[in-house]
């Protein structure tokens, strides 16, 4: 009968593996950024309503709806409730907007054409160089900004960006927005991480 020795995982090896795993997960940091009123006590805020953007920027209605739903779901998950008591110290009005920047893909092929004659007499040459785009698809960097206002004053702002393409499916667009909103709202309340 053949006896197999199974390797055992000692507590020191397990601790080393857990340390490596935590370091690797720490490398996947969020690209979200926030700014806030340092004089504000955020621990009292537990109610929200959504309002129009103070920036006057309007994107398409489908994107607005996806963003509104993602924000509401994330805030409810964080323990907020919805309400309309705008003058309360525990209420905020949440607004959001998206700005975009188009990036042209630089995929192209260069072609050179030429004719010439070389010999003991003389040489003549003509050359043309042109660039033909391989793909006309553009990438759009979308920056999601979420603002928290209280009594007309901005008290907290967070934003993050992601890349989108015109041929992204509605499901992919929703996933990208959900990830950006989760990344932003993970920074709220300030000092919680």
Coordinates of N, CA, C and O in Angstrom, one line a residue:
X1 N 0.8 -1.2 0.0 CA 0.0 0.0 0.0 C 0.9 1.2 0.0 O 1.8 1.3 0.8
X2 N 0.5 2.2 -0.9 CA 1.3 3.4 -1.0 C 0.8 4.4 0.0 O -0.4 4.7 0.1
X3 N 1.7 5.0 0.7 CA 1.3 6.0 1.7 C 1.6 7.4 1.2 O 2.7 7.7 0.7
X4 N 0.6 8.3 1.2 CA 0.8 9.7 0.7 C 0.9 10.6 1.9 O 0.1 10.5 2.8
X5 N 1.9 11.4 1.8 CA 2.1 12.5 2.9 C 1.4 13.7 2.4 O 1.8 14.3 1.4
X6 N 0.4 14.1 3.1 CA -0.3 15.4 2.8 C 0.5 16.5 3.5 O 0.8 16.5 4.6
X7 N 0.7 17.6 2.7 CA 1.4 18.8 3.3 C 0.4 19.4 4.3 O -0.8 19.5 4.1
X8 N 0.9 19.8 5.4 CA 0.1 20.5 6.4 C 0.4 22.0 6.4 O 1.5 22.4 6.1
X9 N -0.6 22.7 6.7 CA -0.4 24.2 6.8 C -0.3 24.6 8.2 O -1.3 24.5 9.0
X10 N 0.9 25.0 8.6 CA 1.1 25.5 9.9 C 0.5 26.8 10.2 O 0.1 27.5 9.2
X11 N 0.3 27.2 11.4 CA -0.3 28.5 11.7 C 0.6 29.6 11.2 O 0.1 30.7 10.8
X12 N 1.9 29.5 11.2 CA 2.7 30.5 10.7 C 2.6 30.7 9.2 O 2.6 31.8 8.6
X13 N 2.5 29.5 8.5 CA 2.2 29.6 7.0 C 0.9 30.2 6.7 O 0.7 30.9 5.7
X14 N -0.1 29.8 7.5 CA -1.5 30.4 7.3 C -1.4 31.9 7.5 O -2.0 32.7 6.7
X15 N -0.7 32.3 8.5 CA -0.6 33.8 8.8 C 0.1 34.5 7.7 O -0.3 35.6 7.3
X16 N 1.1 33.9 7.1 CA 1.8 34.5 6.0 C 0.9 34.6 4.7 O 0.9 35.6 4.1
X17 N 0.1 33.5 4.5 CA -0.8 33.6 3.3 C -1.8 34.6 3.5 O -2.2 35.4 2.6
X18 N -2.4 34.8 4.7 CA -3.4 35.8 5.0 C -2.8 37.2 4.9 O -3.4 38.1 4.4
X19 N -1.5 37.4 5.3 CA -0.9 38.7 5.1 C -0.7 39.0 3.7 O -1.0 40.1 3.2
X20 N -0.3 38.0 2.9 CA -0.1 38.3 1.4 C -1.4 38.6 0.8 O -1.5 39.5 0.0
X21 N -2.5 37.9 1.1 CA -3.8 38.2 0.6 C -4.3 39.5 0.9 O -4.9 40.3 0.1
X22 N -4.1 40.0 2.2 CA -4.5 41.3 2.6 C -3.7 42.4 1.9 O -4.2 43.4 1.5
X23 N -2.4 42.1 1.7 CA -1.6 43.1 0.9 C -2.0 43.2 -0.5 O -2.1 44.3 -1.1
X24 N -2.4 42.1 -1.1 CA -2.8 42.1 -2.5 C -4.2 42.8 -2.6 O -4.4 43.6 -3.5
X25 N -5.1 42.6 -1.7 CA -6.4 43.3 -1.7 C -6.2 44.8 -1.4 O -6.9 45.6 -1.9
X26 N -5.2 45.1 -0.6 CA -4.9 46.5 -0.4 C -4.4 47.3 -1.6 O -4.6 48.5 -1.7
X27 N -3.8 46.5 -2.5 CA -3.3 47.2 -3.7 C -4.4 47.6 -4.7 O -4.2 48.4 -5.6
X28 N -5.6 47.0 -4.5 CA -6.8 47.4 -5.3 C -7.5 48.5 -4.7 O -8.7 48.4 -4.4
X29 N -6.9 49.6 -4.5 CA -7.5 50.7 -3.9 C -8.4 51.5 -4.9 O -8.3 51.4 -6.1
X30 N -9.4 52.2 -4.3 CA -10.3 52.9 -5.0 C -9.7 54.2 -5.6 O -8.8 54.7 -5.0
X31 N -10.2 54.6 -6.8 CA -9.7 55.8 -7.4 C -10.6 57.0 -7.0 O -10.4 58.1 -7.5
X32 N -11.6 56.7 -6.2 CA -12.6 57.7 -5.8 C -11.9 58.8 -4.9 O -10.9 58.4 -4.1
X33 N -12.3 60.0 -5.0 CA -11.8 61.1 -4.2 C -13.0 61.8 -3.5 O -14.1 61.9 -4.1
X34 N -12.8 62.4 -2.4 CA -13.8 63.2 -1.7 C -13.3 64.4 -1.1 O -12.1 64.6 -0.9
X35 N -14.2 65.4 -0.9 CA -13.9 66.6 -0.2 C -15.1 66.9 0.7 O -16.2 66.5 0.4
X36 N -14.9 67.6 1.8 CA -16.0 67.8 2.7 C -15.7 69.0 3.7 O -14.6 69.4 3.8
X37 N -16.8 69.4 4.3 CA -16.8 70.5 5.3 C -16.2 69.8 6.6 O -16.9 69.0 7.2
X38 N -15.0 70.3 7.0 CA -14.4 69.7 8.2 C -15.1 70.1 9.5 O -14.8 69.4 10.5
X39 N -15.9 71.1 9.5 CA -16.6 71.5 10.7 C -18.0 70.7 10.9 O -18.6 70.9 11.9
X40 N -18.3 69.9 9.9 CA -19.6 69.3 9.9 C -19.6 67.9 10.7 O -18.6 67.2 10.5
X41 N -20.6 67.7 11.6 CA -20.7 66.4 12.3 C -21.6 65.5 11.4 O -22.8 65.7 11.3
X42 N -21.0 64.6 10.7 CA -21.7 63.7 9.8 C -22.4 62.5 10.5 O -23.2 61.8 9.9
X43 N -22.1 62.3 11.8 CA -22.7 61.2 12.5 C -24.2 61.3 12.7 O -24.9 60.3 12.9
X44 N -24.7 62.5 12.6 CA -26.1 62.8 12.8 C -26.9 62.5 11.5 O -28.2 62.4 11.6
X45 N -26.3 62.5 10.4 CA -27.0 62.5 9.1 C -27.5 61.0 8.8 O -26.6 60.1 8.8
X46 N -28.8 60.8 8.7 CA -29.3 59.5 8.4 C -30.5 59.5 7.5 O -31.2 58.5 7.3
X47 N -30.8 60.6 6.9 CA -32.0 60.8 6.0 C -31.6 61.5 4.7 O -30.8 62.5 4.8
X48 N -32.1 61.2 3.6 CA -31.8 61.8 2.4 C -33.0 61.9 1.4 O -34.0 61.2 1.5
X49 N -32.9 62.9 0.5 CA -33.8 63.0 -0.6 C -32.8 63.3 -1.8 O -31.8 63.9 -1.6
X50 N -33.3 63.0 -3.0 CA -32.5 63.3 -4.2 C -33.0 64.6 -4.8 O -34.2 64.8 -5.0
X51 N -32.1 65.5 -5.2 CA -32.5 66.7 -5.9 C -31.8 66.9 -7.2 O -30.9 66.1 -7.5
X52 N -32.1 68.0 -7.9 CA -31.4 68.2 -9.2 C -30.0 68.7 -8.9 O -29.7 69.2 -7.9
X53 N -29.2 68.5 -9.9 CA -27.8 68.9 -9.8 C -27.7 70.4 -9.7 O -28.4 71.1 -10.4
X54 N -26.8 70.9 -8.9 CA -26.6 72.3 -8.8 C -25.6 72.8 -9.9 O -25.4 73.9 -10.0
X55 N -25.1 71.8 -10.7 CA -24.1 72.2 -11.7 C -24.8 72.5 -13.0 O -24.1 73.0 -13.9
X56 N -26.0 72.2 -13.2 CA -26.7 72.5 -14.4 C -26.3 71.6 -15.6 O -26.5 71.9 -16.7
X57 N -25.7 70.5 -15.2 CA -25.3 69.5 -16.3 C -26.3 68.4 -16.3 O -26.7 67.9 -15.3
X58 N -26.7 68.1 -17.5 CA -27.7 67.0 -17.7 C -27.2 66.1 -18.8 O -26.9 66.4 -19.9
X59 N -27.1 64.8 -18.4 CA -26.8 63.8 -19.3 C -28.1 63.1 -19.8 O -29.2 63.5 -19.4
X60 N -28.0 62.0 -20.5 CA -29.2 61.4 -21.0 C -30.0 60.8 -19.9 O -29.5 60.5 -18.8
X61 N -31.3 60.7 -20.2 CA -32.3 60.2 -19.2 C -32.0 58.8 -18.7 O -32.2 58.5 -17.5
X62 N -31.5 57.9 -19.5 CA -31.2 56.6 -19.1 C -30.1 56.5 -18.1 O -30.1 55.9 -17.1
X63 N -29.0 57.3 -18.4 CA -27.9 57.4 -17.5 C -28.3 58.0 -16.1 O -27.9 57.6 -15.1
X64 N -29.1 59.1 -16.2 CA -29.6 59.7 -15.0 C -30.4 58.7 -14.1 O -30.2 58.7 -12.9
X65 N -31.2 58.0 -14.7 CA -32.0 57.0 -14.0 C -31.2 55.9 -13.4 O -31.4 55.6 -12.2
X66 N -30.2 55.4 -14.1 CA -29.3 54.4 -13.6 C -28.5 55.0 -12.4 O -28.3 54.3 -11.4
X67 N -28.1 56.2 -12.5 CA -27.3 56.8 -11.4 C -28.2 57.1 -10.2 O -27.8 56.8 -9.1
X68 N -29.4 57.6 -10.4 CA -30.3 57.8 -9.3 C -30.6 56.5 -8.5 O -30.5 56.5 -7.3
X69 N -30.9 55.5 -9.3 CA -31.2 54.2 -8.6 C -30.0 53.6 -7.9 O -30.1 53.1 -6.8
X70 N -28.8 53.8 -8.5 CA -27.6 53.2 -7.8 C -27.3 54.0 -6.5 O -26.9 53.4 -5.5
X71 N -27.4 55.3 -6.5 CA -27.2 56.1 -5.3 C -28.2 55.7 -4.2 O -27.9 55.5 -3.1
X72 N -29.5 55.7 -4.6 CA -30.5 55.3 -3.6 C -30.2 53.9 -3.0 O -30.3 53.8 -1.8
X73 N -29.9 52.9 -3.8 CA -29.6 51.6 -3.3 C -28.5 51.6 -2.3 O -28.5 51.0 -1.3
X74 N -27.4 52.3 -2.7 CA -26.2 52.4 -1.8 C -26.5 53.1 -0.5 O -26.0 52.6 0.5
X75 N -27.2 54.2 -0.6 CA -27.5 54.9 0.7 C -28.4 54.1 1.6 O -28.2 54.1 2.8
X76 N -29.4 53.5 1.0 CA -30.3 52.6 1.8 C -29.5 51.5 2.5 O -29.7 51.2 3.6
X77 N -28.6 50.9 1.7 CA -27.7 49.9 2.2 C -26.8 50.4 3.4 O -26.5 49.6 4.3
X78 N -26.5 51.7 3.3 CA -25.6 52.2 4.4 C -26.5 52.6 5.6 O -25.9 53.2 6.6
X79 N -27.8 52.4 5.6 CA -28.6 52.7 6.7 C -29.4 54.0 6.7 O -30.1 54.3 7.7
X80 N -29.3 54.7 5.6 CA -30.1 55.9 5.4 C -31.5 55.6 5.2 O -31.9 54.5 4.7
X81 N -32.4 56.5 5.5 CA -33.8 56.4 5.1 C -34.1 57.6 4.2 O -33.4 58.6 4.2
X82 N -35.2 57.5 3.4 CA -35.6 58.6 2.6 C -36.6 59.5 3.4 O -37.3 59.0 4.2
X83 N -36.6 60.7 3.1 CA -37.5 61.7 3.7 C -37.4 63.0 3.1 O -36.6 63.3 2.2
X84 N -38.2 64.0 3.6 CA -38.3 65.3 2.9 C -38.1 66.4 4.0 O -38.5 67.6 3.7
X85 N -37.6 66.2 5.1 CA -37.5 67.2 6.1 C -36.2 68.0 5.9 O -35.2 67.8 6.5
X86 N -36.2 68.9 4.9 CA -35.0 69.6 4.4 C -34.4 70.5 5.5 O -33.2 70.8 5.3
X87 N -35.1 70.9 6.5 CA -34.5 71.8 7.5 C -33.9 71.0 8.7 O -33.5 71.6 9.7
X88 N -34.0 69.7 8.7 CA -33.4 68.9 9.8 C -31.9 68.7 9.7 O -31.4 68.7 8.6
X89 N -31.3 68.6 10.9 CA -29.8 68.4 10.9 C -29.4 67.0 10.4 O -28.3 66.7 10.2
X90 N -30.4 66.1 10.4 CA -30.1 64.7 10.0 C -30.4 64.5 8.5 O -30.3 63.3 8.0
X91 N -30.8 65.5 7.8 CA -31.3 65.3 6.4 C -30.3 66.0 5.4 O -29.7 67.1 5.7
X92 N -30.0 65.3 4.3 CA -29.2 65.8 3.2 C -30.0 65.7 1.9 O -30.8 64.8 1.7
X93 N -29.7 66.6 1.0 CA -30.2 66.5 -0.4 C -29.0 66.1 -1.2 O -27.9 66.7 -1.2
X94 N -29.2 65.0 -1.9 CA -28.2 64.3 -2.7 C -28.4 64.7 -4.2 O -29.5 64.5 -4.7
X95 N -27.4 65.3 -4.8 CA -27.4 65.5 -6.3 C -26.3 64.9 -6.9 O -25.3 64.5 -6.3
X96 N -26.3 64.7 -8.2 CA -25.3 64.0 -8.9 C -25.2 64.6 -10.4 O -26.2 65.1 -10.9
X97 N -24.1 64.4 -11.0 CA -23.9 64.8 -12.4 C -22.8 64.0 -12.9 O -21.9 63.4 -12.2
X98 N -22.8 63.9 -14.3 CA -21.7 63.2 -15.0 C -21.1 64.1 -16.0 O -21.8 64.8 -16.7
X99 N -19.8 64.2 -16.0 CA -19.1 64.9 -17.1 C -18.3 63.9 -17.9 O -17.9 62.8 -17.4
X100 N -18.2 64.2 -19.2 CA -17.5 63.2 -20.1 C -16.4 63.9 -20.8 O -16.4 65.1 -21.0
X101 N -15.4 63.1 -21.2 CA -14.3 63.5 -22.0 C -14.1 62.4 -23.0 O -13.8 61.3 -22.6
X102 N -14.1 62.8 -24.3 CA -14.0 61.8 -25.3 C -12.5 61.6 -25.6 O -11.8 62.6 -25.8
X103 N -12.1 60.3 -25.7 CA -10.7 60.0 -26.1 C -10.8 59.3 -27.4 O -11.5 58.3 -27.6
X104 N -10.1 59.8 -28.4 CA -10.0 59.1 -29.7 C -9.0 58.0 -29.6 O -7.9 58.2 -29.2
X105 N -9.4 56.8 -30.1 CA -8.4 55.7 -30.1 C -7.4 56.0 -31.2 O -7.8 56.4 -32.3
X106 N -6.1 55.8 -30.9 CA -5.1 56.2 -31.9 C -4.6 55.0 -32.7 O -3.4 54.9 -33.1
X107 N -5.5 54.0 -32.9 CA -5.1 52.8 -33.7 C -5.1 53.2 -35.2 O -6.1 53.6 -35.7
X108 N -4.0 53.1 -35.8 CA -3.9 53.4 -37.3 C -2.8 52.7 -37.9 O -1.9 52.2 -37.3
X109 N -2.9 52.6 -39.2 CA -1.8 52.0 -40.0 C -1.2 53.1 -40.9 O -2.0 53.8 -41.5
X110 N 0.1 53.2 -41.0 CA 0.7 54.2 -41.9 C 1.1 53.4 -43.2 O 1.7 52.3 -43.1
X111 N 0.9 54.1 -44.3 CA 1.2 53.5 -45.6 C 2.1 54.5 -46.3 O 1.7 55.6 -46.4
X112 N 3.1 54.0 -46.9 CA 4.0 54.8 -47.7 C 4.0 54.3 -49.1 O 4.2 53.1 -49.4
X113 N 3.8 55.2 -50.1 CA 3.8 54.8 -51.5 C 5.0 55.6 -52.2 O 5.2 56.8 -51.9
X114 N 5.6 55.0 -53.1 CA 6.7 55.7 -53.7 C 7.1 55.1 -55.1 O 6.9 53.9 -55.3
X115 N 7.7 55.8 -55.9 CA 8.3 55.4 -57.2 C 9.7 55.9 -57.3 O 9.9 57.0 -56.7
X116 N 10.5 55.3 -58.1 CA 11.8 55.9 -58.2 C 12.6 55.1 -59.2 O 12.3 54.0 -59.6
X117 N 13.7 55.7 -59.6 CA 14.6 55.1 -60.6 C 16.0 55.4 -60.1 O 16.3 56.6 -59.8
X118 N 16.8 54.4 -60.1 CA 18.2 54.7 -59.7 C 19.1 54.1 -60.7 O 18.9 53.0 -61.2
X119 N 20.1 54.7 -61.0 CA 21.1 54.2 -62.0 C 22.3 55.1 -62.0 O 22.4 56.0 -61.2
X120 N 23.1 55.0 -63.1 CA 24.2 55.8 -63.2 C 23.9 57.2 -63.6 O 24.6 58.1 -63.4
X121 N 22.7 57.4 -64.2 CA 22.3 58.7 -64.7 C 21.8 59.5 -63.5 O 22.5 60.3 -62.9
X122 N 20.5 59.4 -63.2 CA 19.9 60.2 -62.1 C 18.8 59.4 -61.5 O 18.4 58.4 -62.0
X123 N 18.2 59.9 -60.4 CA 17.1 59.2 -59.7 C 16.0 60.2 -59.5 O 16.2 61.4 -59.2
X124 N 14.8 59.7 -59.6 CA 13.6 60.5 -59.4 C 12.7 59.7 -58.4 O 12.6 58.5 -58.5
X125 N 12.1 60.4 -57.4 CA 11.3 59.7 -56.4 C 10.1 60.5 -56.0 O 10.2 61.7 -55.9
X126 N 9.0 59.9 -55.8 CA 7.8 60.5 -55.3 C 7.3 59.7 -54.1 O 7.2 58.5 -54.2
X127 N 7.0 60.3 -53.0 CA 6.5 59.6 -51.9 C 5.2 60.2 -51.3 O 5.1 61.4 -51.3
X128 N 4.4 59.4 -50.8 CA 3.1 59.8 -50.1 C 3.0 59.0 -48.8 O 3.2 57.8 -48.8
X129 N 2.7 59.7 -47.8 CA 2.5 59.0 -46.5 C 1.1 59.4 -46.0 O 0.8 60.5 -45.9
X130 N 0.4 58.4 -45.6 CA -1.0 58.7 -45.1 C -1.3 57.7 -43.9 O -0.6 56.7 -43.7
X131 N -2.2 58.1 -43.1 CA -2.6 57.3 -41.9 C -4.1 56.9 -42.1 O -4.9 57.8 -42.3
X132 N -4.3 55.6 -41.9 CA -5.7 55.1 -42.0 C -6.1 54.6 -40.7 O -5.5 53.7 -40.1
X133 N -7.2 55.1 -40.1 CA -7.7 54.7 -38.8 C -8.1 53.2 -38.9 O -8.8 52.9 -39.8
X134 N -7.7 52.4 -37.9 CA -8.2 51.0 -37.9 C -9.6 50.9 -37.2 O -10.4 50.2 -37.7
X135 N -9.8 51.7 -36.2 CA -11.1 51.7 -35.5 C -11.6 53.1 -35.3 O -10.9 53.9 -34.8
X136 N -12.8 53.3 -35.6 CA -13.4 54.7 -35.4 C -14.1 54.8 -34.0 O -14.7 55.8 -33.7
X137 N -14.0 53.7 -33.2 CA -14.7 53.7 -31.9 C -13.9 54.7 -31.0 O -12.7 54.8 -31.0
X138 N -14.7 55.4 -30.2 CA -14.2 56.3 -29.2 C -14.4 55.8 -27.8 O -15.4 55.1 -27.6
X139 N -13.5 56.1 -27.0 CA -13.7 55.8 -25.5 C -14.0 57.1 -24.8 O -13.4 58.1 -25.1
X140 N -15.0 57.0 -23.9 CA -15.4 58.2 -23.2 C -15.1 58.0 -21.7 O -15.5 56.9 -21.2
X141 N -14.4 58.9 -21.2 CA -14.1 58.9 -19.7 C -15.3 59.6 -19.1 O -15.6 60.7 -19.3
X142 N -16.0 58.8 -18.2 CA -17.2 59.4 -17.5 C -16.8 59.6 -16.1 O -16.3 58.7 -15.4
X143 N -17.0 60.8 -15.6 CA -16.7 61.2 -14.2 C -18.0 61.4 -13.5 O -18.8 62.3 -13.8
X144 N -18.3 60.6 -12.5 CA -19.5 60.7 -11.7 C -19.2 61.5 -10.5 O -18.2 61.2 -9.7
X145 N -20.0 62.5 -10.2 CA -19.8 63.3 -9.0 C -21.1 63.3 -8.2 O -22.2 63.4 -8.8
X146 N -21.0 63.0 -6.9 CA -22.1 63.0 -6.0 C -21.9 64.1 -5.0 O -20.8 64.1 -4.3
X147 N -22.9 64.9 -4.8 CA -22.8 66.0 -3.8 C -23.9 65.8 -2.7 O -25.0 65.4 -3.0
X148 N -23.5 66.2 -1.5 CA -24.5 66.2 -0.4 C -24.6 67.6 0.0 O -23.6 68.3 0.4
X149 N -25.8 68.1 0.0 CA -26.1 69.5 0.5 C -27.0 69.5 1.7 O -27.8 68.6 1.9
X150 N -26.8 70.5 2.5 CA -27.6 70.6 3.7 C -28.0 72.1 3.9 O -27.0 72.9 3.9
X151 N -29.2 72.4 3.8 CA -29.7 73.8 3.9 C -29.1 74.7 2.8 O -28.6 75.8 3.1
X152 N -28.9 74.1 1.6 CA -28.4 74.9 0.5 C -26.9 75.0 0.4 O -26.3 75.6 -0.5
X153 N -26.2 74.3 1.4 CA -24.7 74.4 1.4 C -24.1 73.0 1.1 O -24.6 72.0 1.6
X154 N -23.1 73.0 0.2 CA -22.4 71.8 -0.1 C -21.6 71.4 1.1 O -20.8 72.1 1.6
X155 N -21.8 70.1 1.6 CA -21.1 69.7 2.8 C -20.2 68.5 2.5 O -19.3 68.2 3.3
X156 N -20.4 67.8 1.4 CA -19.6 66.6 1.0 C -19.7 66.4 -0.5 O -20.8 66.6 -1.1
X157 N -18.6 66.0 -1.1 CA -18.5 65.7 -2.5 C -17.6 64.6 -2.7 O -16.5 64.5 -2.2
X158 N -18.0 63.6 -3.6 CA -17.2 62.5 -3.9 C -17.3 62.3 -5.4 O -18.3 62.6 -6.0
X159 N -16.2 61.8 -6.0 CA -16.2 61.5 -7.5 C -15.3 60.4 -7.8 O -14.3 60.1 -7.1
X160 N -15.6 59.8 -8.9 CA -14.8 58.7 -9.5 C -15.0 58.7 -11.0 O -16.0 59.2 -11.5
X161 N -14.1 58.0 -11.7 CA -14.3 58.0 -13.2 C -14.2 56.5 -13.7 O -13.6 55.7 -13.0
X162 N -14.8 56.3 -14.8 CA -14.6 55.0 -15.5 C -14.7 55.3 -17.0 O -15.2 56.3 -17.4
X163 N -14.2 54.3 -17.8 CA -14.2 54.4 -19.2 C -15.4 53.7 -19.8 O -15.7 52.6 -19.3
X164 N -16.0 54.3 -20.8 CA -17.2 53.6 -21.4 C -17.0 53.7 -22.9 O -16.3 54.6 -23.4
X165 N -17.6 52.8 -23.6 CA -17.6 52.8 -25.1 C -19.0 52.9 -25.6 O -19.9 52.4 -24.9
X166 N -19.2 53.4 -26.8 CA -20.5 53.6 -27.3 C -21.2 52.3 -27.5 O -22.4 52.3 -27.5
X167 N -20.5 51.2 -27.7 CA -21.1 49.9 -27.9 C -21.3 49.1 -26.7 O -21.6 47.9 -26.7
X168 N -21.1 49.7 -25.5 CA -21.4 49.0 -24.2 C -22.8 48.6 -24.1 O -23.7 49.4 -24.4
X169 N -23.1 47.5 -23.6 CA -24.5 47.0 -23.4 C -25.1 47.8 -22.2 O -24.4 48.3 -21.3
X170 N -26.4 47.9 -22.1 CA -27.1 48.5 -21.0 C -26.6 47.9 -19.6 O -26.5 48.6 -18.6
X171 N -26.5 46.6 -19.6 CA -26.0 45.9 -18.4 C -24.6 46.3 -18.0 O -24.4 46.6 -16.8
X172 N -23.7 46.5 -19.0 CA -22.4 46.9 -18.7 C -22.4 48.4 -18.2 O -21.7 48.7 -17.2
X173 N -23.2 49.2 -18.8 CA -23.3 50.6 -18.3 C -23.8 50.7 -16.9 O -23.3 51.4 -16.0
X174 N -24.8 49.8 -16.5 CA -25.3 49.8 -15.1 C -24.2 49.3 -14.2 O -24.1 49.9 -13.1
X175 N -23.5 48.3 -14.6 CA -22.4 47.7 -13.7 C -21.4 48.8 -13.5 O -20.9 48.9 -12.3
X176 N -21.0 49.5 -14.5 CA -20.0 50.6 -14.4 C -20.4 51.7 -13.4 O -19.7 52.2 -12.6
X177 N -21.7 52.1 -13.6 CA -22.2 53.1 -12.7 C -22.3 52.6 -11.3 O -22.0 53.3 -10.3
X178 N -22.8 51.4 -11.1 CA -22.9 50.8 -9.7 C -21.5 50.8 -9.1 O -21.4 51.1 -7.9
X179 N -20.5 50.4 -9.8 CA -19.2 50.3 -9.2 C -18.6 51.7 -8.8 O -18.0 51.9 -7.8
X180 N -18.9 52.7 -9.7 CA -18.4 54.0 -9.4 C -19.1 54.6 -8.2 O -18.5 55.2 -7.3
X181 N -20.4 54.4 -8.1 CA -21.2 54.9 -7.0 C -20.7 54.2 -5.7 O -20.5 54.9 -4.7
X182 N -20.6 52.9 -5.7 CA -20.1 52.2 -4.5 C -18.7 52.7 -4.1 O -18.4 52.8 -2.9
X183 N -17.8 52.9 -5.1 CA -16.5 53.4 -4.8 C -16.6 54.8 -4.1 O -15.8 55.1 -3.2
X184 N -17.4 55.6 -4.6 CA -17.6 57.0 -4.1 C -18.1 56.9 -2.7 O -17.6 57.5 -1.7
X185 N -19.3 56.2 -2.5 CA -20.0 56.3 -1.2 C -19.2 55.4 -0.2 O -19.5 55.5 1.0
X186 N -18.3 54.6 -0.6 CA -17.4 53.9 0.4 C -16.6 54.9 1.2 O -16.2 54.6 2.3
X187 N -16.4 56.1 0.7 CA -15.7 57.2 1.4 C -16.5 57.9 2.4 O -16.0 58.8 3.1
X188 N -17.8 57.7 2.4 CA -18.7 58.4 3.3 C -19.1 57.5 4.5 O -19.4 56.3 4.2
X189 N -19.1 57.9 5.7 CA -18.8 59.3 6.1 C -17.3 59.5 6.2 O -16.5 58.5 6.3
X190 N -16.9 60.7 6.2 CA -15.4 61.0 6.3 C -14.8 60.4 7.5 O -15.4 60.5 8.6
X191 N -13.6 59.9 7.4 CA -12.9 59.3 8.6 C -13.4 58.0 9.0 O -12.9 57.4 10.0
X192 N -14.3 57.3 8.3 CA -14.9 56.0 8.7 C -13.9 54.9 8.3 O -14.0 53.8 8.8
X193 N -13.1 55.1 7.3 CA -12.2 54.0 6.8 C -11.0 53.8 7.6 O -10.6 54.5 8.5

